[in-house]
Amino acid sequence: MHASIVGQLKVCLSYRTIQDTVILLFNPLSIDLVHSYTEENYIKTIFKLSANGTQEVNTNAIAEALETRAASVTDMLRKLSAKQLVNYVKYKGVSLTQEGEQVALQVIRKHRLWEVFLLEKLKFSWDEVHEVAEELEHVNSPLLIQRLDEYLGYPKFDPHGDPIPSESGQMMVKKQRLLAELEIAEGGVVVGVNDSQPLFLQYLNKVGISLGSRIRVVDKMAYDHSLEIVLEEEKSLLLSSEVSRNIFLSA
Amino acid sequence: MHASIVGQLKVCLSYRTIQDTVILLFNPLSIDLVHSYTEENYIKTIFKLSANGTQEVNTNAIAEALETRAASVTDMLRKLSAKQLVNYVKYKGVSLTQEGEQVALQVIRKHRLWEVFLLEKLKFSWDEVHEVAEELEHVNSPLLIQRLDEYLGYPKFDPHGDPIPSESGQMMVKKQRLLAELEIAEGGVVVGVNDSQPLFLQYLNKVGISLGSRIRVVDKMAYDHSLEIVLEEEKSLLLSSEVSRNIFLSA
DNA sequence: ATTTATTTTTAGGCTAGCCTAAACCAGAAA
DNA sequence: TTTCTGGTTTAGGCTAGCCTAAAAATAAAT
């Protein structure tokens, strides 16, 4: 059988031959084509937007997140829909198909593994990591990611405390609570952040909060919802409501 | 002064201000714009083609190397010429400008550093390295490359024995001779290969030749220019002329 | 129910990078 | 010198991804 046809067999469930004609029976969910840099970014964005909040994502939200225009988003949604990566109904918003979700999870896996590498091996700081990982996540080589994962010791969480999906798209779920939701006298260990912008991470660095820091709430100001906390049972700090809504503690 | 203007100052020699109007005086050689994935590949290819042999590179050679058509090459040469990266005269071939050469050297630097990383840290084999590095070389982050270089211990040569250009574009030059050019009883240490195709590297692996192997020529067959050699003073081998023209030994 | 405001889509156009087919140039051969 | 031949360029066209402006659909407000 011709090599290029044999190459396709691994993505199809079965095949039959009738007089020299090969009939391929595809399982649409198992076709893992390579997607463009741009397509990957759209899918990742849709995943993130549907994760925190509503089910259906609307066009403007995507446009804003990707710093592009609504018309461009519509174009791409029609393309992704044709590729069966999203469920798209005109004027009604969009959601990922199962296959689209797998694509998103693999991009996120690559992104987070590179973040771990940059931080642990190349000594990048918490806030320098994101931008570079944003480029590296689109390098396409399953072998590379597999070896990188091994080299890093199969980490389950990235430097921001976010879980790293496995090769098959599974993620650890961490029981976590927003610092802002704790009552007086409650406490916990910092396991993640809700905002990865450099400015926020630099702020945390400055006040001495990092993954693993132990925090206890001492007082809550009813006026502006700011919090008085104790860090590592020794340093007292006042955190704004803004900040306390962006730190996750172990539950 | 406005931030976006200040951002440009680092690439210009000087500036003067006349009634609120800033005049930037550029040194055309110092402008290091970001070039597209495709542009980088053309420049790298021109560099490689002009390195081994003639000065002026012709259109068809580039087309063949990049697996594209001559017409597409012409398009790109006009574009690169407008950007001052190449000296291009219609029908007369093309060569890199000083700036173009710097771009080429930086791409090669990135490529070879990633090759070292893949081989030494991620345990890739000699022949798996190239393809992935071909993608990684276009990731654009000076900080990343600087840290990677540091992490790898500032290597001067890549896994194929080729020199790694420095940040300023300097390369070590190794005195080396082709195995094919040695006389009977001469010998040396393998310092590089002249062909990085997987098939050739897999062949070397199989017969046990790698960087650092010690080789001595025992006999040369006048008929087909094949060579009888001794490897590590213990194993006798017969190498074809083809193979002996693709192995470099220390001089 | 109708009007108004907002969101989304279509229509048409742009650039980068690629293609084929046809025209063009340069250097070798006659 | 002229002719031939092969390499090179132009002309015109394609897709991906982006844009603006205008039209259409939905949601909100009267």
Coordinates of C-alpha atoms (C1' of nucleotides) in Angstrom, one line a residue:
Chain A
M1 CA 0.0 0.0 0.0
H2 CA 1.2 3.5 -0.8
A3 CA 3.1 5.2 2.1
S4 CA 1.0 8.3 2.2
I5 CA -2.1 6.2 2.6
V6 CA -0.5 4.0 5.3
G7 CA 0.3 7.3 7.0
Q8 CA -3.4 8.1 7.3
L9 CA -4.3 4.7 8.7
K10 CA -3.3 5.6 12.2
V11 CA -6.0 8.3 12.3
C12 CA -8.8 6.1 11.0
L13 CA -10.8 3.4 12.7
S14 CA -10.7 0.9 10.0
Y15 CA -10.4 0.4 6.2
R16 CA -11.7 -1.9 3.5
T17 CA -10.3 -2.6 0.1
I18 CA -12.5 -3.1 -3.0
Q19 CA -10.6 -3.8 -6.2
D20 CA -7.5 -1.6 -5.5
T21 CA -9.6 1.2 -4.0
V22 CA -8.9 1.8 -0.3
I23 CA -11.8 3.1 1.7
L24 CA -10.8 4.9 4.9
L25 CA -13.3 5.1 7.7
F26 CA -12.4 8.0 9.9
N27 CA -13.2 8.6 13.5
P28 CA -13.6 12.4 13.3
L29 CA -12.5 12.9 16.9
S30 CA -9.2 11.1 16.5
I31 CA -7.8 13.2 13.6
D32 CA -5.1 15.3 15.0
L33 CA -4.1 17.6 12.2
V34 CA -1.6 20.3 12.8
H35 CA -3.3 23.7 13.4
S36 CA -1.8 27.1 12.6
Y37 CA -0.3 29.4 15.1
T38 CA -3.4 31.6 14.8
E39 CA -5.9 28.8 15.0
E40 CA -4.3 27.6 18.2
N41 CA -4.5 31.0 19.7
Y42 CA -8.2 31.3 19.0
I43 CA -8.9 27.9 20.4
K44 CA -6.9 28.6 23.5
T45 CA -8.7 31.9 24.0
I46 CA -12.1 30.4 23.6
F47 CA -11.2 27.7 26.2
K48 CA -10.1 30.3 28.7
L49 CA -13.1 32.5 28.2
S50 CA -15.5 29.6 28.6
A51 CA -13.7 28.3 31.6
N52 CA -14.3 31.3 33.8
G53 CA -18.0 31.9 33.6
T54 CA -20.5 31.3 30.9
Q55 CA -20.7 28.4 28.5
E56 CA -21.1 30.2 25.2
V57 CA -18.4 32.7 24.3
N58 CA -19.3 35.8 22.4
T59 CA -17.5 37.3 19.5
N60 CA -16.6 40.6 21.1
A61 CA -15.0 38.9 24.1
I62 CA -12.7 36.9 21.8
A63 CA -11.9 40.0 19.7
E64 CA -10.9 41.9 22.8
A65 CA -8.8 39.1 24.3
L66 CA -6.9 38.7 21.0
E67 CA -6.6 42.4 20.3
T68 CA -8.3 42.0 17.0
R69 CA -11.7 43.0 15.4
A70 CA -15.0 41.3 15.7
A71 CA -15.1 40.8 11.9
S72 CA -11.9 38.9 12.0
V73 CA -13.2 36.7 14.8
T74 CA -16.3 35.8 12.7
D75 CA -14.0 34.7 9.8
M76 CA -12.0 32.4 12.0
L77 CA -15.1 31.0 13.8
R78 CA -16.4 29.9 10.4
K79 CA -13.1 28.3 9.6
L80 CA -12.9 26.5 13.0
S81 CA -16.4 25.4 12.7
A82 CA -15.7 23.8 9.3
K83 CA -12.8 22.0 10.9
Q84 CA -15.2 20.7 13.6
L85 CA -13.2 22.4 16.4
V86 CA -16.0 24.6 17.6
N87 CA -19.8 24.6 17.8
Y88 CA -20.7 27.9 16.2
V89 CA -24.2 29.2 15.6
K90 CA -24.5 32.7 14.0
Y91 CA -25.3 35.4 16.5
K92 CA -25.5 32.8 19.3
G93 CA -21.9 32.5 20.4
V94 CA -19.4 29.7 20.2
S95 CA -18.1 26.7 22.3
L96 CA -15.4 24.2 21.8
T97 CA -16.2 20.7 20.5
Q98 CA -14.5 17.8 22.4
E99 CA -11.8 17.8 19.8
G100 CA -11.3 21.6 20.1
E101 CA -11.0 21.2 23.8
Q102 CA -8.3 18.6 23.4
V103 CA -6.4 21.0 21.1
A104 CA -6.7 23.8 23.7
L105 CA -5.5 21.5 26.5
Q106 CA -2.4 20.5 24.5
V107 CA -1.5 24.1 23.8
I108 CA -1.9 24.9 27.5
R109 CA 0.2 21.8 28.4
K110 CA 3.0 23.1 26.2
H111 CA 2.7 26.6 27.5
R112 CA 2.9 25.5 31.2
L113 CA 5.7 23.0 30.7
W114 CA 7.8 25.7 29.0
E115 CA 7.0 28.0 31.9
V116 CA 8.3 25.5 34.4
F117 CA 11.4 25.1 32.2
L118 CA 12.1 28.8 32.0
L119 CA 11.6 29.4 35.7
E120 CA 13.4 26.3 37.1
K121 CA 16.2 25.8 34.6
L122 CA 16.8 29.2 32.9
K123 CA 16.2 31.2 36.0
F124 CA 13.6 33.4 34.5
S125 CA 11.5 35.4 37.1
W126 CA 7.9 34.8 37.8
D127 CA 6.9 37.7 35.6
E128 CA 9.3 37.2 32.6
V129 CA 8.0 33.7 31.9
H130 CA 4.7 34.3 30.2
E131 CA 5.7 36.2 27.1
V132 CA 8.3 33.7 25.9
A133 CA 6.1 30.7 26.7
E134 CA 3.5 32.4 24.5
E135 CA 5.8 31.8 21.5
L136 CA 7.2 28.4 22.6
E137 CA 3.8 26.9 23.0
H138 CA 3.3 26.8 19.3
V139 CA 6.4 24.8 18.5
N140 CA 5.1 21.6 17.2
S141 CA 6.9 18.4 18.2
P142 CA 5.3 15.7 20.3
L143 CA 8.7 14.2 21.0
L144 CA 10.0 17.5 22.2
I145 CA 7.2 18.0 24.7
Q146 CA 7.4 14.4 25.9
R147 CA 11.1 14.7 26.6
L148 CA 10.7 18.2 28.2
D149 CA 8.1 16.8 30.5
E150 CA 10.4 13.9 31.5
Y151 CA 13.4 16.3 31.9
L152 CA 11.3 18.5 34.3
G153 CA 10.3 15.5 36.3
Y154 CA 6.6 15.4 35.2
P155 CA 5.5 18.5 37.0
K156 CA 1.8 18.7 37.8
F157 CA 1.6 22.5 38.3
D158 CA 3.2 25.5 36.6
P159 CA 4.9 28.4 38.3
H160 CA 1.6 30.2 38.8
G161 CA 0.1 27.2 40.5
D162 CA -2.0 26.2 37.4
P163 CA -2.4 22.5 36.7
I164 CA -0.5 21.1 33.7
P165 CA -2.7 18.9 31.5
S166 CA -1.3 15.4 30.7
E167 CA -0.7 14.0 27.2
S168 CA -4.3 12.8 27.2
G169 CA -5.7 16.1 28.4
Q170 CA -6.2 15.3 32.1
M171 CA -5.6 17.9 34.7
M172 CA -5.2 17.8 38.5
V173 CA -7.8 19.7 40.3
K174 CA -6.7 21.6 43.3
K175 CA -9.1 22.4 46.0
Q176 CA -8.6 26.1 46.4
R177 CA -10.3 29.2 47.7
L178 CA -9.8 32.9 46.9
L179 CA -8.0 34.7 49.7
A180 CA -10.9 37.3 49.5
E181 CA -13.4 34.7 50.5
L182 CA -11.7 33.7 53.8
E183 CA -13.1 34.7 57.1
I184 CA -11.1 36.3 60.0
A185 CA -8.6 33.8 61.6
E186 CA -8.8 31.4 58.6
G187 CA -5.6 30.8 56.6
G188 CA -3.8 28.6 54.1
V189 CA -0.9 28.1 51.7
V190 CA -0.7 30.1 48.4
V191 CA -1.2 27.6 45.6
G192 CA -1.9 29.9 42.7
V193 CA -2.8 33.3 41.2
N194 CA -5.8 34.5 39.3
D195 CA -3.9 37.1 37.3
S196 CA -0.5 36.4 35.6
Q197 CA 0.2 40.0 34.5
P198 CA 3.8 41.1 35.2
L199 CA 2.7 44.0 37.3
F200 CA 0.8 41.8 39.7
L201 CA 3.5 39.2 39.9
Q202 CA 6.1 42.0 40.5
Y203 CA 3.9 43.3 43.3
L204 CA 3.8 39.9 44.9
N205 CA 7.5 39.6 44.7
K206 CA 8.0 42.9 46.3
V207 CA 5.8 42.2 49.3
G208 CA 7.3 38.7 49.7
I209 CA 4.4 36.4 48.6
S210 CA 5.1 33.4 46.5
L211 CA 3.8 29.9 45.9
G212 CA 4.0 28.1 49.2
S213 CA 3.7 31.2 51.3
R214 CA 1.6 30.7 54.5
I215 CA -1.1 33.4 55.0
R216 CA -3.6 34.0 57.8
V217 CA -6.3 36.6 57.8
V218 CA -6.3 38.9 60.8
D219 CA -8.9 41.4 59.9
K220 CA -11.3 42.4 57.1
M221 CA -12.2 46.0 56.5
A222 CA -15.9 46.3 55.7
Y223 CA -15.3 49.7 54.1
D224 CA -13.1 48.8 51.1
H225 CA -12.9 45.0 51.6
S226 CA -9.1 45.2 52.1
L227 CA -7.5 42.5 54.3
E228 CA -5.0 42.6 57.1
I229 CA -3.0 39.3 57.0
V230 CA 0.0 37.7 58.6
L231 CA 2.6 36.2 56.3
E232 CA 4.6 33.2 57.5
E233 CA 3.3 34.0 61.0
E234 CA 5.7 36.9 61.3
K235 CA 5.1 39.7 58.9
S236 CA 1.9 41.8 59.0
L237 CA 0.6 43.1 55.7
L238 CA -2.4 45.0 54.3
L239 CA -3.8 43.8 51.0
S240 CA -6.3 45.5 48.8
S241 CA -9.5 43.8 47.8
E242 CA -8.1 43.8 44.2
V243 CA -5.1 41.8 45.4
S244 CA -7.0 39.4 47.6
R245 CA -9.3 38.5 44.7
N246 CA -6.3 37.3 42.7
I247 CA -4.6 34.9 45.2
F248 CA -5.7 31.3 45.7
L249 CA -5.0 29.4 48.9
S250 CA -5.2 25.7 49.5
A251 CA -8.6 24.7 50.9
Chain B
M1 CA 9.5 62.7 25.3
H2 CA 6.9 60.1 24.2
A3 CA 7.6 56.5 25.1
S4 CA 7.3 55.1 21.6
I5 CA 9.9 57.6 20.4
V6 CA 12.2 56.9 23.3
G7 CA 11.9 53.3 22.3
Q8 CA 13.4 54.1 18.9
L9 CA 16.4 56.0 20.3
K10 CA 18.4 52.9 21.1
V11 CA 18.6 52.1 17.4
C12 CA 19.6 55.5 16.2
L13 CA 22.9 57.3 16.5
S14 CA 21.6 60.6 17.6
Y15 CA 18.7 62.9 17.5
R16 CA 18.0 66.7 17.4
T17 CA 14.9 68.6 18.4
I18 CA 13.6 71.6 16.5
Q19 CA 10.5 73.1 18.0
D20 CA 8.9 70.0 19.4
T21 CA 9.9 68.0 16.3
V22 CA 12.3 65.1 17.0
I23 CA 14.6 64.2 14.2
L24 CA 16.0 60.7 14.4
L25 CA 19.3 60.0 12.7
F26 CA 19.5 56.3 12.1
N27 CA 22.5 54.2 11.5
P28 CA 21.1 51.8 9.0
L29 CA 23.3 48.9 10.1
S30 CA 22.2 49.1 13.7
I31 CA 18.4 48.7 13.2
D32 CA 17.6 45.2 14.3
L33 CA 14.0 44.8 13.3
V34 CA 12.3 41.5 13.8
H35 CA 12.1 39.5 10.6
S36 CA 9.4 37.0 9.7
Y37 CA 9.9 33.3 9.9
T38 CA 10.1 33.1 6.1
E39 CA 12.5 36.0 5.8
E40 CA 14.8 34.4 8.3
N41 CA 14.8 31.1 6.3
Y42 CA 15.7 32.8 3.1
I43 CA 18.5 34.7 4.7
K44 CA 19.9 31.6 6.4
T45 CA 19.7 29.7 3.1
I46 CA 21.6 32.5 1.2
F47 CA 24.2 32.5 3.9
K48 CA 24.7 28.7 3.7
L49 CA 24.8 28.7 -0.1
S50 CA 27.3 31.5 -0.3
A51 CA 29.5 30.0 2.4
N52 CA 30.4 26.8 0.5
G53 CA 31.6 28.0 -2.8
T54 CA 30.7 31.0 -4.9
Q55 CA 30.1 34.5 -3.7
E56 CA 26.9 35.4 -5.6
V57 CA 24.0 32.9 -5.0
N58 CA 21.6 32.3 -7.9
T59 CA 17.8 32.1 -7.7
N60 CA 17.4 28.5 -8.7
A61 CA 19.7 27.3 -6.0
I62 CA 17.7 29.1 -3.3
A63 CA 14.5 27.8 -4.8
E64 CA 15.8 24.2 -4.6
A65 CA 17.1 24.6 -1.1
L66 CA 13.8 25.9 0.2
E67 CA 11.7 23.6 -1.9
T68 CA 9.9 26.5 -3.5
R69 CA 9.7 28.0 -7.0
A70 CA 12.1 30.5 -8.6
A71 CA 9.3 33.1 -9.0
S72 CA 8.7 33.0 -5.3
V73 CA 12.4 33.5 -4.6
T74 CA 12.5 36.6 -6.9
D75 CA 9.6 38.1 -5.0
M76 CA 11.4 37.6 -1.7
L77 CA 14.7 38.9 -3.0
R78 CA 13.1 42.2 -4.0
K79 CA 11.6 42.4 -0.5
L80 CA 14.9 41.6 1.3
S81 CA 16.6 44.1 -1.0
A82 CA 14.2 46.9 0.0
K83 CA 15.0 46.0 3.6
Q84 CA 18.8 46.3 2.8
L85 CA 19.4 42.7 3.9
V86 CA 20.7 41.6 0.5
N87 CA 22.6 43.0 -2.5
Y88 CA 20.4 42.0 -5.4
V89 CA 20.9 42.8 -9.0
K90 CA 18.4 41.4 -11.5
Y91 CA 19.7 38.4 -13.4
K92 CA 23.0 38.7 -11.6
G93 CA 22.4 36.8 -8.3
V94 CA 22.3 37.9 -4.7
S95 CA 24.6 38.2 -1.7
L96 CA 24.0 39.2 1.9
T97 CA 24.7 42.7 3.2
Q98 CA 26.6 43.1 6.4
E99 CA 23.3 43.4 8.2
G100 CA 21.9 40.4 6.4
E101 CA 24.9 38.4 7.5
Q102 CA 24.3 39.4 11.1
V103 CA 20.7 38.2 10.9
A104 CA 21.9 34.9 9.4
L105 CA 24.5 34.4 12.1
Q106 CA 21.9 35.0 14.8
V107 CA 19.5 32.5 13.4
I108 CA 22.3 30.0 13.1
R109 CA 23.3 30.8 16.7
K110 CA 19.8 30.0 17.9
H111 CA 19.6 26.9 15.8
R112 CA 22.9 25.5 17.1
L113 CA 22.2 26.4 20.8
W114 CA 18.9 24.6 20.6
E115 CA 20.6 21.6 19.1
V116 CA 23.0 21.4 22.0
F117 CA 20.1 21.6 24.4
L118 CA 18.1 18.9 22.7
L119 CA 21.1 16.5 22.6
E120 CA 22.6 17.2 26.0
K121 CA 19.6 17.9 28.1
L122 CA 16.7 16.2 26.4
K123 CA 18.6 13.2 25.2
F124 CA 17.7 13.5 21.6
S125 CA 19.8 11.5 19.2
W126 CA 22.2 13.0 16.7
D127 CA 19.7 12.7 13.9
E128 CA 16.5 13.8 15.7
V129 CA 17.9 17.1 16.6
H130 CA 17.8 19.1 13.4
E131 CA 14.0 19.1 12.5
V132 CA 13.0 20.5 15.9
A133 CA 15.8 23.0 16.0
E134 CA 14.5 24.2 12.7
E135 CA 11.3 25.4 14.4
L136 CA 12.9 26.6 17.7
E137 CA 15.4 28.8 15.9
H138 CA 12.6 31.2 15.0
V139 CA 11.4 31.9 18.5
N140 CA 12.3 35.4 19.1
S141 CA 13.6 36.4 22.6
P142 CA 17.1 37.7 23.2
L143 CA 16.7 37.0 26.9
L144 CA 15.8 33.4 26.2
I145 CA 18.9 32.8 24.0
Q146 CA 21.2 34.5 26.5
R147 CA 19.9 32.4 29.4
L148 CA 20.0 29.2 27.3
D149 CA 23.6 29.9 26.3
E150 CA 24.5 30.4 30.0
Y151 CA 22.6 27.2 31.0
L152 CA 24.5 25.2 28.5
G153 CA 27.8 26.6 29.6
Y154 CA 28.5 28.8 26.6
P155 CA 29.2 25.9 24.2
K156 CA 31.4 26.8 21.2
F157 CA 30.4 24.0 18.9
D158 CA 27.1 22.2 18.2
P159 CA 26.5 18.4 18.2
H160 CA 27.6 18.2 14.5
G161 CA 30.9 20.0 15.2
D162 CA 29.8 23.3 13.7
P163 CA 30.8 26.5 15.5
I164 CA 28.1 28.5 17.4
P165 CA 28.3 32.2 16.6
S166 CA 28.5 34.6 19.6
E167 CA 26.0 37.3 20.4
S168 CA 28.0 39.6 18.2
G169 CA 28.3 37.2 15.4
Q170 CA 31.8 35.8 15.9
M171 CA 32.5 32.2 15.3
M172 CA 35.4 29.9 16.3
V173 CA 37.2 28.5 13.3
K174 CA 38.4 25.0 13.6
K175 CA 41.3 23.8 11.5
Q176 CA 39.9 20.7 9.9
R177 CA 40.4 18.4 6.9
L178 CA 38.1 16.1 5.0
L179 CA 38.7 12.5 5.8
A180 CA 38.8 11.9 2.0
E181 CA 41.8 14.1 1.7
L182 CA 44.1 12.3 4.1
E183 CA 46.9 10.1 3.0
I184 CA 47.6 6.6 4.1
A185 CA 48.8 6.4 7.7
E186 CA 47.5 9.8 8.5
G187 CA 44.7 10.2 11.1
G188 CA 42.9 12.5 13.5
V189 CA 39.8 13.0 15.7
V190 CA 36.3 13.5 14.2
V191 CA 35.3 17.1 14.7
G192 CA 32.4 17.5 12.4
V193 CA 30.3 16.3 9.6
N194 CA 29.6 17.8 6.2
D195 CA 26.0 16.4 5.9
S196 CA 23.5 16.5 8.7
Q197 CA 20.8 14.3 7.1
P198 CA 19.3 11.7 9.4
L199 CA 20.3 8.9 7.1
F200 CA 24.0 9.8 7.2
L201 CA 24.0 10.4 11.0
Q202 CA 22.2 7.1 11.5
Y203 CA 24.9 5.4 9.4
L204 CA 27.6 6.9 11.5
N205 CA 25.8 5.8 14.7
K206 CA 25.6 2.2 13.4
V207 CA 29.3 1.9 12.5
G208 CA 30.3 3.6 15.7
I209 CA 31.6 6.9 14.6
S210 CA 30.8 10.0 16.6
L211 CA 32.4 13.4 17.5
G212 CA 35.7 12.6 19.2
S213 CA 36.2 9.3 17.5
R214 CA 39.9 8.6 16.6
I215 CA 40.4 7.5 13.0
R216 CA 43.5 6.4 11.1
V217 CA 43.6 5.7 7.3
V218 CA 45.1 2.3 6.5
D219 CA 44.5 2.0 2.8
K220 CA 43.0 4.0 -0.1
M221 CA 41.4 2.1 -3.0
A222 CA 42.3 3.8 -6.2
Y223 CA 39.4 2.1 -8.0
D224 CA 36.4 3.7 -6.2
H225 CA 38.2 6.0 -3.7
S226 CA 36.9 4.0 -0.8
L227 CA 39.0 4.0 2.4
E228 CA 40.1 1.3 4.8
I229 CA 40.4 2.9 8.3
V230 CA 41.0 1.9 11.9
L231 CA 38.6 3.3 14.5
E232 CA 39.9 3.9 18.0
E233 CA 43.0 1.8 17.1
E234 CA 40.9 -1.4 17.4
K235 CA 38.1 -1.7 14.8
S236 CA 38.8 -1.9 11.1
L237 CA 36.2 -0.4 8.7
L238 CA 35.7 0.2 5.0
L239 CA 34.2 3.6 4.2
S240 CA 32.8 4.6 0.8
S241 CA 34.2 7.7 -0.9
E242 CA 30.8 9.3 -0.3
V243 CA 31.1 8.8 3.4
S244 CA 34.7 10.0 3.6
R245 CA 33.8 13.2 1.9
N246 CA 31.4 14.0 4.7
I247 CA 33.6 13.6 7.8
F248 CA 35.9 16.3 9.1
L249 CA 39.0 15.5 11.2
S250 CA 41.1 17.8 13.3
A251 CA 44.1 19.1 11.4
Chain C
dA1 C1' -45.5 46.8 19.7
dT2 C1' -42.2 49.9 18.1
dT3 C1' -38.2 52.2 18.4
dT4 C1' -33.4 52.3 19.8
dA5 C1' -29.0 50.5 21.0
dT6 C1' -25.8 46.8 20.8
dT7 C1' -23.8 43.0 18.9
dT8 C1' -22.6 40.3 15.0
dT9 C1' -22.2 39.4 10.3
dT10 C1' -21.4 40.4 5.4
dA11 C1' -19.1 42.8 1.7
dG12 C1' -15.1 44.2 -0.2
dG13 C1' -10.2 45.1 0.2
dC14 C1' -5.4 44.8 2.0
dT15 C1' -0.6 42.2 2.6
dA16 C1' 2.6 38.1 2.9
dG17 C1' 3.9 34.4 0.6
dC18 C1' 3.1 31.1 -2.6
dC19 C1' 1.8 29.3 -7.4
dT20 C1' 1.7 28.7 -13.0
dA21 C1' 2.4 30.4 -17.4
dA22 C1' 4.5 33.6 -20.4
dA23 C1' 8.0 36.9 -21.5
dC24 C1' 12.6 38.1 -21.1
dC25 C1' 17.8 38.2 -20.7
dA26 C1' 22.5 36.3 -21.0
dG27 C1' 25.9 33.5 -22.4
dA28 C1' 27.2 29.5 -25.4
dA29 C1' 27.1 27.6 -29.9
dA30 C1' 26.7 28.0 -34.7
Chain D
dT1 C1' 26.5 38.0 -35.9
dT2 C1' 22.6 35.4 -35.1
dT3 C1' 20.3 31.6 -32.8
dC4 C1' 19.5 28.7 -29.2
dT5 C1' 19.0 27.4 -24.5
dG6 C1' 18.4 27.7 -19.7
dG7 C1' 18.0 30.6 -15.9
dT8 C1' 15.2 34.6 -14.3
dT9 C1' 11.7 37.8 -14.0
dT10 C1' 6.9 39.6 -14.8
dA11 C1' 2.0 39.1 -14.9
dG12 C1' -1.8 37.5 -12.8
dG13 C1' -4.0 34.7 -9.4
dC14 C1' -4.5 32.0 -5.0
dT15 C1' -5.2 31.4 0.4
dA16 C1' -4.6 32.9 5.3
dG17 C1' -5.5 36.4 8.2
dC18 C1' -6.4 40.9 9.0
dC19 C1' -9.0 45.4 8.2
dT20 C1' -13.2 49.2 7.6
dA21 C1' -17.8 50.3 6.6
dA22 C1' -22.3 49.0 6.0
dA23 C1' -26.1 45.8 6.7
dA24 C1' -28.6 42.6 9.6
dA25 C1' -30.0 40.4 13.8
dT26 C1' -30.8 40.5 18.6
dA27 C1' -31.7 42.7 23.0
dA28 C1' -33.3 46.6 25.5
dA29 C1' -36.3 50.5 26.3
dT30 C1' -40.1 52.9 25.5

